[in-house]
């Protein structure tokens, strides 16, 4: 009887890269205090310098995502995942033993370059080894393991693990992943794209647990042939109404995802809780947030195909707007009045952050990446996903680099009110323009995007 066990195990192995990515995202929460107050011992950097250290992750991702993603088409998904692991380890070792500001920047840049590549290649690998019945489940592993990596750093910080060992332990994750990936073949689809027919059949038999794979082999071959016939010149492929609208929708959802302020929350969680003067230690508060994020991300995998994309995006954006506005109000009352001194509402920041993370993980966390793959036509999918990935990481850079500046200029309350306002705009955009893709075939989606009556055609 065919077995799906190897698909699950291989997907989990590949998505350990996502756990490594998650550690880079929450690393700043653990590193900010030791680096800016001199607790590390070797040297001290300013808050402005730390904002650049934080932001250099996204700069590396912008630089690395596209070329390293394309490299996966040349040498294979598995090889890229394995070969990039030593660079990831090197990045963390540079952070561990940094004795200058420039070593920190270089370490974060290297981690970012690999992070950007993993965000493209690992989901590609898991999607190509999965049979249709479990593709959605395996596809959710990447986002789920990112949240596990975020929680991992939060937990180490809560346990007062020195920053040196946070870096060293984090470097072990990609090393384990690379070792595990050696035991699995590359994707059957990639092998067939390179005319490695025997290797493709062996890989498909390995992942399906049966020798009866001829029908699926024929299906993959036909799909590759159709993709080859559908390819158009670059400019022409983006000239159709469906391509234009697909790009606008994909990029808009991505932008609303990032400018909701999610990465400001994740990167600076400890600092936010410290500024809020909650009764729990900031590191303990971040662990609570991290646990809730994992649970919510798991729940989203169960309901995303039942409730649909639009309802979850609207729900996510609306509740994020409310929780962000209330958190901003708390900081306003704290800084401008005596209310927080007279009334014990120290629980409010934790509640707001938990609610913010939970609803983000239900909607704006996983859906933009899924939606991107649904609205891009086959002619522009590869290029479109590369563009969307760069735009996503450019947005991460803007938010993480300038969150501190925004906080200084208009206060912590003002920063969260700005994020809240953007989430409100996202709700209206989703309601009026975002196409629901739940239960629709690729052909149906492209036909609806190409409807000449659609409001977004005039671009």
Short mmCIF file of C-alpha atoms in Angstrom, two decimals:
data_model
loop_
_atom_site.label_atom_id
_atom_site.label_comp_id
_atom_site.label_asym_id
_atom_site.label_seq_id
_atom_site.Cartn_x
_atom_site.Cartn_y
_atom_site.Cartn_z
CA UNK A 1 0.00 0.00 0.00
CA UNK A 2 1.41 3.46 -0.92
CA UNK A 3 2.82 5.44 1.98
CA UNK A 4 3.01 9.20 2.40
CA UNK A 5 5.45 9.06 5.30
CA UNK A 6 8.53 10.02 3.26
CA UNK A 7 6.74 13.08 1.92
CA UNK A 8 6.03 14.29 5.45
CA UNK A 9 9.55 13.55 6.71
CA UNK A 10 11.27 15.15 3.71
CA UNK A 11 9.04 18.23 3.93
CA UNK A 12 9.82 18.61 7.64
CA UNK A 13 13.56 18.23 6.93
CA UNK A 14 13.47 20.88 4.21
CA UNK A 15 11.36 23.18 6.37
CA UNK A 16 13.94 23.15 9.13
CA UNK A 17 15.28 25.92 6.89
CA UNK A 18 12.14 27.82 7.86
CA UNK A 19 12.93 27.32 11.54
CA UNK A 20 16.38 28.77 10.83
CA UNK A 21 14.68 31.70 9.08
CA UNK A 22 12.47 32.24 12.13
CA UNK A 23 15.51 32.50 14.39
CA UNK A 24 16.92 35.31 12.26
CA UNK A 25 13.65 37.23 12.51
CA UNK A 26 13.39 37.14 16.31
CA UNK A 27 17.16 37.34 16.94
CA UNK A 28 17.00 41.12 17.35
CA UNK A 29 14.59 40.72 20.25
CA UNK A 30 17.26 38.79 22.16
CA UNK A 31 20.25 40.80 20.89
CA UNK A 32 19.12 44.40 21.28
CA UNK A 33 19.77 44.81 25.00
CA UNK A 34 23.15 42.97 25.17
CA UNK A 35 24.49 44.89 22.17
CA UNK A 36 23.20 48.37 22.98
CA UNK A 37 23.92 48.45 26.73
CA UNK A 38 27.35 46.84 26.50
CA UNK A 39 26.32 43.64 28.29
CA UNK A 40 28.04 41.58 25.58
CA UNK A 41 31.34 42.80 27.00
CA UNK A 42 33.38 43.17 23.82
CA UNK A 43 31.84 46.32 22.43
CA UNK A 44 28.70 48.42 22.41
CA UNK A 45 26.67 49.85 19.55
CA UNK A 46 24.13 52.66 19.43
CA UNK A 47 20.40 52.24 18.88
CA UNK A 48 20.81 53.66 15.37
CA UNK A 49 23.56 51.17 14.58
CA UNK A 50 21.43 48.36 15.95
CA UNK A 51 18.57 49.39 13.64
CA UNK A 52 20.96 48.84 10.72
CA UNK A 53 22.04 45.46 12.13
CA UNK A 54 18.37 44.52 12.34
CA UNK A 55 17.60 45.79 8.83
CA UNK A 56 20.61 44.16 7.15
CA UNK A 57 18.78 40.83 7.26
CA UNK A 58 16.25 42.15 4.76
CA UNK A 59 18.95 43.78 2.63
CA UNK A 60 20.64 40.38 2.34
CA UNK A 61 17.30 38.76 1.49
CA UNK A 62 16.66 41.30 -1.28
CA UNK A 63 20.08 40.56 -2.79
CA UNK A 64 19.94 36.78 -2.37
CA UNK A 65 16.34 35.80 -3.04
CA UNK A 66 16.25 36.13 -6.83
CA UNK A 67 19.67 34.78 -7.98
CA UNK A 68 19.74 31.96 -5.45
CA UNK A 69 16.13 31.13 -6.26
CA UNK A 70 17.00 30.84 -9.95
CA UNK A 71 20.03 28.72 -9.02
CA UNK A 72 17.56 26.09 -7.78
CA UNK A 73 16.36 25.68 -11.37
CA UNK A 74 19.92 25.04 -12.54
CA UNK A 75 21.43 22.69 -9.95
CA UNK A 76 18.29 21.53 -8.14
CA UNK A 77 16.27 22.44 -5.08
CA UNK A 78 17.95 19.94 -2.77
CA UNK A 79 21.49 21.05 -3.62
CA UNK A 80 20.70 24.71 -3.02
CA UNK A 81 19.12 23.91 0.34
CA UNK A 82 22.18 21.91 1.40
CA UNK A 83 24.88 24.17 -0.07
CA UNK A 84 23.48 27.30 1.56
CA UNK A 85 23.51 25.77 5.06
CA UNK A 86 27.25 26.41 5.66
CA UNK A 87 26.73 30.09 4.76
CA UNK A 88 23.92 30.22 7.30
CA UNK A 89 26.21 28.68 9.93
CA UNK A 90 28.95 31.18 9.03
CA UNK A 91 26.52 34.07 9.45
CA UNK A 92 25.64 33.00 12.98
CA UNK A 93 29.29 32.38 13.89
CA UNK A 94 30.10 35.92 12.77
CA UNK A 95 27.37 37.17 15.11
CA UNK A 96 28.60 34.91 17.92
CA UNK A 97 32.20 36.09 17.80
CA UNK A 98 31.70 39.61 16.47
CA UNK A 99 34.03 42.20 17.94
CA UNK A 100 32.98 45.06 15.69
CA UNK A 101 29.89 46.66 14.21
CA UNK A 102 30.93 45.56 10.72
CA UNK A 103 31.10 41.89 11.68
CA UNK A 104 27.51 42.15 12.89
CA UNK A 105 26.43 43.72 9.60
CA UNK A 106 28.22 41.06 7.55
CA UNK A 107 26.74 38.25 9.64
CA UNK A 108 23.21 39.60 9.27
CA UNK A 109 23.71 40.17 5.53
CA UNK A 110 24.81 36.56 4.98
CA UNK A 111 21.91 35.26 7.04
CA UNK A 112 19.56 37.47 5.02
CA UNK A 113 20.85 36.25 1.66
CA UNK A 114 20.27 32.64 2.65
CA UNK A 115 16.95 33.49 4.30
CA UNK A 116 15.68 35.08 1.07
CA UNK A 117 16.72 31.99 -0.91
CA UNK A 118 15.14 29.56 1.55
CA UNK A 119 11.84 31.47 1.38
CA UNK A 120 11.77 30.65 -2.33
CA UNK A 121 13.43 27.23 -2.58
CA UNK A 122 12.09 25.28 0.42
CA UNK A 123 8.38 25.86 -0.40
CA UNK A 124 9.21 25.00 -4.02
CA UNK A 125 10.72 21.67 -2.93
CA UNK A 126 7.90 20.71 -0.57
CA UNK A 127 5.28 21.63 -3.18
CA UNK A 128 6.96 19.49 -5.84
CA UNK A 129 7.41 16.35 -3.73
CA UNK A 130 3.83 16.41 -2.40
CA UNK A 131 0.92 14.63 -3.98
CA UNK A 132 -2.15 16.86 -4.48
CA UNK A 133 -4.13 15.46 -1.55
CA UNK A 134 -1.57 16.66 1.02
CA UNK A 135 0.05 19.58 -0.80
CA UNK A 136 -1.78 22.11 1.35
CA UNK A 137 -0.65 20.45 4.59
CA UNK A 138 2.98 20.17 3.50
CA UNK A 139 2.86 23.72 2.19
CA UNK A 140 1.85 24.95 5.65
CA UNK A 141 4.98 23.44 7.24
CA UNK A 142 7.16 26.36 6.12
CA UNK A 143 5.12 29.06 7.89
CA UNK A 144 4.63 26.79 10.91
CA UNK A 145 8.38 26.17 11.27
CA UNK A 146 9.10 29.89 10.93
CA UNK A 147 6.95 30.49 14.01
CA UNK A 148 8.77 27.64 15.77
CA UNK A 149 12.09 29.37 15.07
CA UNK A 150 10.74 32.67 16.40
CA UNK A 151 9.56 30.96 19.59
CA UNK A 152 12.90 29.14 19.90
CA UNK A 153 14.79 32.44 20.21
CA UNK A 154 12.16 33.91 22.54
CA UNK A 155 12.52 30.86 24.79
CA UNK A 156 16.33 31.05 24.87
CA UNK A 157 16.06 34.71 25.78
CA UNK A 158 13.55 33.94 28.54
CA UNK A 159 15.96 31.38 29.96
CA UNK A 160 18.70 34.07 30.05
CA UNK A 161 20.91 32.14 27.65
CA UNK A 162 23.90 34.38 26.81
CA UNK A 163 23.83 35.89 23.32
CA UNK A 164 26.98 33.95 22.38
CA UNK A 165 25.17 30.64 22.94
CA UNK A 166 21.95 31.87 21.33
CA UNK A 167 24.00 32.36 18.16
CA UNK A 168 25.85 29.05 18.42
CA UNK A 169 22.70 27.01 19.12
CA UNK A 170 20.92 28.76 16.24
CA UNK A 171 23.79 27.78 13.92
CA UNK A 172 23.14 24.09 14.70
CA UNK A 173 19.66 24.12 13.11
CA UNK A 174 20.76 24.57 9.45
CA UNK A 175 23.59 22.07 10.03
CA UNK A 176 21.06 19.43 11.15
CA UNK A 177 18.83 20.28 8.21
CA UNK A 178 21.65 19.84 5.68
CA UNK A 179 22.54 16.47 7.19
CA UNK A 180 18.95 15.25 6.99
CA UNK A 181 18.46 16.46 3.42
CA UNK A 182 21.29 14.19 2.25
CA UNK A 183 18.95 11.23 2.72
CA UNK A 184 16.24 12.51 0.35
CA UNK A 185 16.18 12.82 -3.45
CA UNK A 186 15.55 16.03 -5.31
CA UNK A 187 12.05 16.72 -6.57
CA UNK A 188 10.75 14.50 -9.40
CA UNK A 189 9.54 17.57 -11.28
CA UNK A 190 13.01 19.15 -11.30
CA UNK A 191 14.62 15.89 -12.47
CA UNK A 192 12.13 15.66 -15.35
CA UNK A 193 12.74 19.31 -16.26
CA UNK A 194 16.38 18.31 -16.81
CA UNK A 195 15.43 15.09 -18.64
CA UNK A 196 16.71 12.93 -15.75
CA UNK A 197 13.95 10.40 -16.36
CA UNK A 198 15.33 7.48 -14.32
CA UNK A 199 16.19 9.75 -11.37
CA UNK A 200 12.72 11.29 -11.53
CA UNK A 201 11.06 7.89 -11.45
CA UNK A 202 13.22 6.74 -8.53
CA UNK A 203 12.43 9.93 -6.60
CA UNK A 204 8.70 9.60 -7.26
CA UNK A 205 8.73 5.95 -6.16
CA UNK A 206 10.62 6.96 -3.00
CA UNK A 207 8.11 9.68 -2.06
CA UNK A 208 5.00 7.69 -2.99
CA UNK A 209 6.13 4.41 -1.43
CA UNK A 210 5.12 2.47 -4.53
CA UNK A 211 6.44 1.51 -7.97
CA UNK A 212 3.10 2.37 -9.58
CA UNK A 213 3.95 5.96 -10.57
CA UNK A 214 3.68 5.87 -14.37
CA UNK A 215 0.47 7.91 -14.48
CA UNK A 216 1.92 10.64 -12.27
CA UNK A 217 5.13 10.67 -14.30
CA UNK A 218 3.07 11.26 -17.45
CA UNK A 219 1.10 14.01 -15.70
CA UNK A 220 4.28 15.85 -14.66
CA UNK A 221 5.71 15.55 -18.17
CA UNK A 222 2.51 16.97 -19.65
CA UNK A 223 2.55 19.84 -17.16
CA UNK A 224 6.15 20.71 -18.05
CA UNK A 225 5.32 20.63 -21.74
CA UNK A 226 2.34 22.93 -21.22
CA UNK A 227 4.47 25.36 -19.20
CA UNK A 228 7.08 25.42 -21.97
CA UNK A 229 4.43 26.14 -24.62
CA UNK A 230 2.85 28.85 -22.46
CA UNK A 231 6.07 30.83 -22.02
CA UNK A 232 6.05 34.27 -23.65
CA UNK A 233 8.66 37.02 -24.04
CA UNK A 234 9.13 38.94 -20.78
CA UNK A 235 7.36 42.16 -21.81
CA UNK A 236 4.54 40.35 -23.60
CA UNK A 237 3.90 38.04 -20.64
CA UNK A 238 3.13 41.05 -18.42
CA UNK A 239 0.98 42.85 -20.97
CA UNK A 240 -2.27 40.93 -20.47
CA UNK A 241 -5.02 42.25 -18.14
CA UNK A 242 -4.84 39.05 -16.07
CA UNK A 243 -1.06 39.39 -15.58
CA UNK A 244 -1.32 43.06 -14.63
CA UNK A 245 -4.13 42.52 -12.16
CA UNK A 246 -2.52 39.41 -10.72
CA UNK A 247 0.65 41.38 -10.07
CA UNK A 248 -1.23 44.31 -8.51
CA UNK A 249 -3.22 42.02 -6.22
CA UNK A 250 -0.22 39.91 -5.17
CA UNK A 251 2.00 42.91 -4.42
CA UNK A 252 -0.79 44.82 -2.65
CA UNK A 253 -1.53 41.95 -0.28
CA UNK A 254 2.20 41.57 0.38
CA UNK A 255 2.56 45.29 1.15
CA UNK A 256 -0.40 45.29 3.53
CA UNK A 257 1.11 42.22 5.23
CA UNK A 258 4.38 43.99 6.01
CA UNK A 259 3.11 47.52 6.69
CA UNK A 260 0.72 46.17 9.30
CA UNK A 261 3.84 46.36 11.48
CA UNK A 262 4.24 42.63 12.05
CA UNK A 263 8.02 42.59 11.77
CA UNK A 264 8.36 45.60 14.04
CA UNK A 265 6.42 43.55 16.59
CA UNK A 266 8.52 40.39 16.08
CA UNK A 267 11.93 42.09 15.81
CA UNK A 268 11.40 44.41 18.78
CA UNK A 269 9.01 42.38 20.95
CA UNK A 270 11.16 42.46 24.08
CA UNK A 271 11.75 46.21 23.73
CA UNK A 272 8.02 46.86 23.27
CA UNK A 273 7.16 44.91 26.42
CA UNK A 274 9.98 46.64 28.30
CA UNK A 275 8.67 50.06 27.28
CA UNK A 276 5.15 49.01 28.31
CA UNK A 277 6.35 48.15 31.86
CA UNK A 278 4.35 44.93 32.02
CA UNK A 279 4.59 42.96 35.26
CA UNK A 280 6.02 39.89 33.53
CA UNK A 281 9.60 39.95 32.33
CA UNK A 282 9.67 41.09 28.67
CA UNK A 283 11.34 37.82 27.67
CA UNK A 284 8.53 35.84 29.32
CA UNK A 285 5.92 37.93 27.55
CA UNK A 286 7.49 37.22 24.16
CA UNK A 287 7.33 33.47 24.86
CA UNK A 288 3.58 33.79 25.44
CA UNK A 289 3.27 35.62 22.11
CA UNK A 290 5.41 32.98 20.36
CA UNK A 291 3.33 30.07 21.65
CA UNK A 292 0.10 31.77 20.56
CA UNK A 293 1.61 32.39 17.13
CA UNK A 294 2.41 28.71 16.61
CA UNK A 295 -1.09 27.64 17.69
CA UNK A 296 -2.76 30.22 15.44
CA UNK A 297 -0.59 29.30 12.45
CA UNK A 298 -1.55 25.65 12.90
CA UNK A 299 -5.24 26.56 13.12
CA UNK A 300 -4.94 28.58 9.90
CA UNK A 301 -3.82 25.45 8.03
CA UNK A 302 -7.10 23.80 9.05
CA UNK A 303 -9.47 26.62 8.06
CA UNK A 304 -7.84 28.43 5.13
CA UNK A 305 -9.54 26.21 2.53
CA UNK A 306 -12.85 26.26 4.39
CA UNK A 307 -13.41 29.95 5.11
CA UNK A 308 -11.63 31.37 2.07
CA UNK A 309 -8.96 34.00 1.53
CA UNK A 310 -11.02 37.22 1.62
CA UNK A 311 -12.88 36.59 4.90
CA UNK A 312 -9.65 35.65 6.70
CA UNK A 313 -7.77 38.67 5.30
CA UNK A 314 -10.58 41.05 6.31
CA UNK A 315 -10.89 39.48 9.77
CA UNK A 316 -7.12 39.54 10.22
CA UNK A 317 -6.74 43.17 9.10
CA UNK A 318 -9.70 44.44 11.16
CA UNK A 319 -8.63 42.83 14.43
CA UNK A 320 -4.98 43.81 13.88
CA UNK A 321 -6.14 47.40 13.37
CA UNK A 322 -8.11 47.31 16.63
CA UNK A 323 -5.37 45.67 18.71
CA UNK A 324 -2.74 48.02 17.25
CA UNK A 325 -4.90 51.04 18.00
CA UNK A 326 -5.51 49.90 21.58
CA UNK A 327 -1.79 49.23 22.10
CA UNK A 328 -1.09 52.73 20.77
CA UNK A 329 -3.68 54.11 23.20
CA UNK A 330 -1.93 52.32 26.08
CA UNK A 331 1.41 53.93 25.18
CA UNK A 332 -0.31 57.32 24.82
CA UNK A 333 -1.91 57.04 28.27
CA UNK A 334 1.40 55.89 29.72
CA UNK A 335 3.42 58.74 28.25
CA UNK A 336 0.92 61.60 28.30
CA UNK A 337 -1.29 60.93 31.35
CA UNK A 338 -1.24 59.34 34.80
CA UNK A 339 -3.92 56.75 33.98
CA UNK A 340 -1.55 53.78 33.83
CA UNK A 341 -0.13 54.78 37.20
CA UNK A 342 -3.57 55.08 38.78
CA UNK A 343 -5.13 51.96 37.19
CA UNK A 344 -3.37 48.61 36.79
CA UNK A 345 -3.75 47.80 33.10
CA UNK A 346 -0.28 46.31 32.65
CA UNK A 347 -1.97 43.22 31.19
CA UNK A 348 -3.26 45.21 28.22
CA UNK A 349 -0.03 45.24 26.11
CA UNK A 350 0.30 41.46 26.42
CA UNK A 351 -3.32 40.96 25.41
CA UNK A 352 -2.96 43.32 22.43
CA UNK A 353 0.25 41.70 21.24
CA UNK A 354 -1.20 38.19 21.58
CA UNK A 355 -4.35 39.16 19.68
CA UNK A 356 -2.28 40.94 17.02
CA UNK A 357 -0.02 37.92 16.46
CA UNK A 358 -2.88 35.41 16.54
CA UNK A 359 -5.02 37.15 13.92
CA UNK A 360 -1.97 37.89 11.77
CA UNK A 361 -1.12 34.18 11.83
CA UNK A 362 -4.68 33.31 10.80
CA UNK A 363 -4.77 35.63 7.79
CA UNK A 364 -2.06 38.03 6.74
CA UNK A 365 0.72 35.65 7.74
CA UNK A 366 0.14 32.64 5.46
CA UNK A 367 -2.33 33.92 2.85
CA UNK A 368 -0.19 36.41 0.85
CA UNK A 369 2.34 33.67 0.00
CA UNK A 370 -0.44 31.24 -0.95
CA UNK A 371 -2.35 33.91 -2.88
CA UNK A 372 0.74 34.85 -4.87
CA UNK A 373 0.98 31.34 -6.27
CA UNK A 374 -2.71 31.37 -7.20
CA UNK A 375 -3.03 34.67 -9.09
CA UNK A 376 0.17 34.55 -11.17
CA UNK A 377 -0.28 32.89 -14.55
CA UNK A 378 2.17 30.22 -15.65
CA UNK A 379 3.80 32.69 -18.05
CA UNK A 380 4.84 35.06 -15.25
CA UNK A 381 4.81 32.84 -12.17
CA UNK A 382 8.59 32.43 -11.80
CA UNK A 383 9.37 36.11 -12.44
CA UNK A 384 6.31 37.33 -10.57
CA UNK A 385 7.17 35.36 -7.45
CA UNK A 386 10.74 36.68 -7.57
CA UNK A 387 9.46 40.27 -7.83
CA UNK A 388 6.96 39.71 -5.00
CA UNK A 389 9.68 38.21 -2.79
CA UNK A 390 11.95 41.22 -3.35
CA UNK A 391 9.08 43.63 -2.65
CA UNK A 392 8.27 41.71 0.54
CA UNK A 393 11.81 41.92 1.87
CA UNK A 394 12.16 45.55 0.80
CA UNK A 395 9.06 46.24 2.90
CA UNK A 396 10.61 44.33 5.81
CA UNK A 397 13.69 46.55 5.51
CA UNK A 398 11.65 49.76 5.54
CA UNK A 399 9.57 48.70 8.56
CA UNK A 400 12.44 47.33 10.67
CA UNK A 401 14.92 50.07 9.82
CA UNK A 402 12.61 53.02 10.33
CA UNK A 403 10.39 51.72 13.14
CA UNK A 404 12.79 53.21 15.68
CA UNK A 405 12.88 56.54 13.83
CA UNK A 406 9.08 56.56 13.58
CA UNK A 407 8.83 55.80 17.29
CA UNK A 408 11.17 58.68 18.15
CA UNK A 409 9.41 61.19 15.89
CA UNK A 410 5.75 60.46 16.74
CA UNK A 411 6.06 58.22 19.81
CA UNK A 412 5.37 54.52 20.26
CA UNK A 413 1.65 55.27 20.27
CA UNK A 414 1.90 57.12 16.96
CA UNK A 415 3.81 54.26 15.31
CA UNK A 416 1.12 51.74 16.25
CA UNK A 417 -1.62 54.09 15.11
CA UNK A 418 0.07 54.35 11.72
CA UNK A 419 0.22 50.54 11.46
CA UNK A 420 -3.41 50.38 12.56
CA UNK A 421 -4.48 52.85 9.87
CA UNK A 422 -2.69 50.83 7.17
CA UNK A 423 -4.51 47.68 8.33
CA UNK A 424 -7.83 49.52 7.96
CA UNK A 425 -6.90 50.46 4.39
CA UNK A 426 -6.02 46.80 3.81
CA UNK A 427 -9.52 45.76 4.89
CA UNK A 428 -11.16 48.13 2.40
CA UNK A 429 -8.81 47.06 -0.40
CA UNK A 430 -9.50 43.39 0.29
CA UNK A 431 -13.27 43.90 0.40
CA UNK A 432 -13.49 45.83 -2.88
CA UNK A 433 -10.67 44.42 -5.00
CA UNK A 434 -9.19 41.12 -3.81
CA UNK A 435 -10.41 38.14 -5.82
CA UNK A 436 -11.59 35.12 -3.81
CA UNK A 437 -9.69 32.05 -5.05
CA UNK A 438 -11.05 29.39 -2.70
CA UNK A 439 -12.23 26.29 -4.57
CA UNK A 440 -11.49 27.78 -7.99
CA UNK A 441 -9.35 26.16 -10.65
CA UNK A 442 -6.37 27.95 -12.11
CA UNK A 443 -8.31 28.50 -15.36
CA UNK A 444 -11.26 30.05 -13.48
CA UNK A 445 -8.96 32.42 -11.56
CA UNK A 446 -7.21 33.60 -14.72
CA UNK A 447 -10.55 34.07 -16.50
CA UNK A 448 -11.86 36.25 -13.65
CA UNK A 449 -8.65 38.27 -13.55
CA UNK A 450 -8.99 38.86 -17.29
CA UNK A 451 -12.58 40.15 -17.01
CA UNK A 452 -12.66 43.47 -18.80
CA UNK A 453 -15.29 44.77 -16.39
CA UNK A 454 -13.04 44.38 -13.37
CA UNK A 455 -12.22 47.64 -11.56
CA UNK A 456 -8.52 46.89 -11.58
CA UNK A 457 -8.12 46.51 -15.34
CA UNK A 458 -7.32 50.17 -15.93
CA UNK A 459 -3.69 50.21 -14.83
#
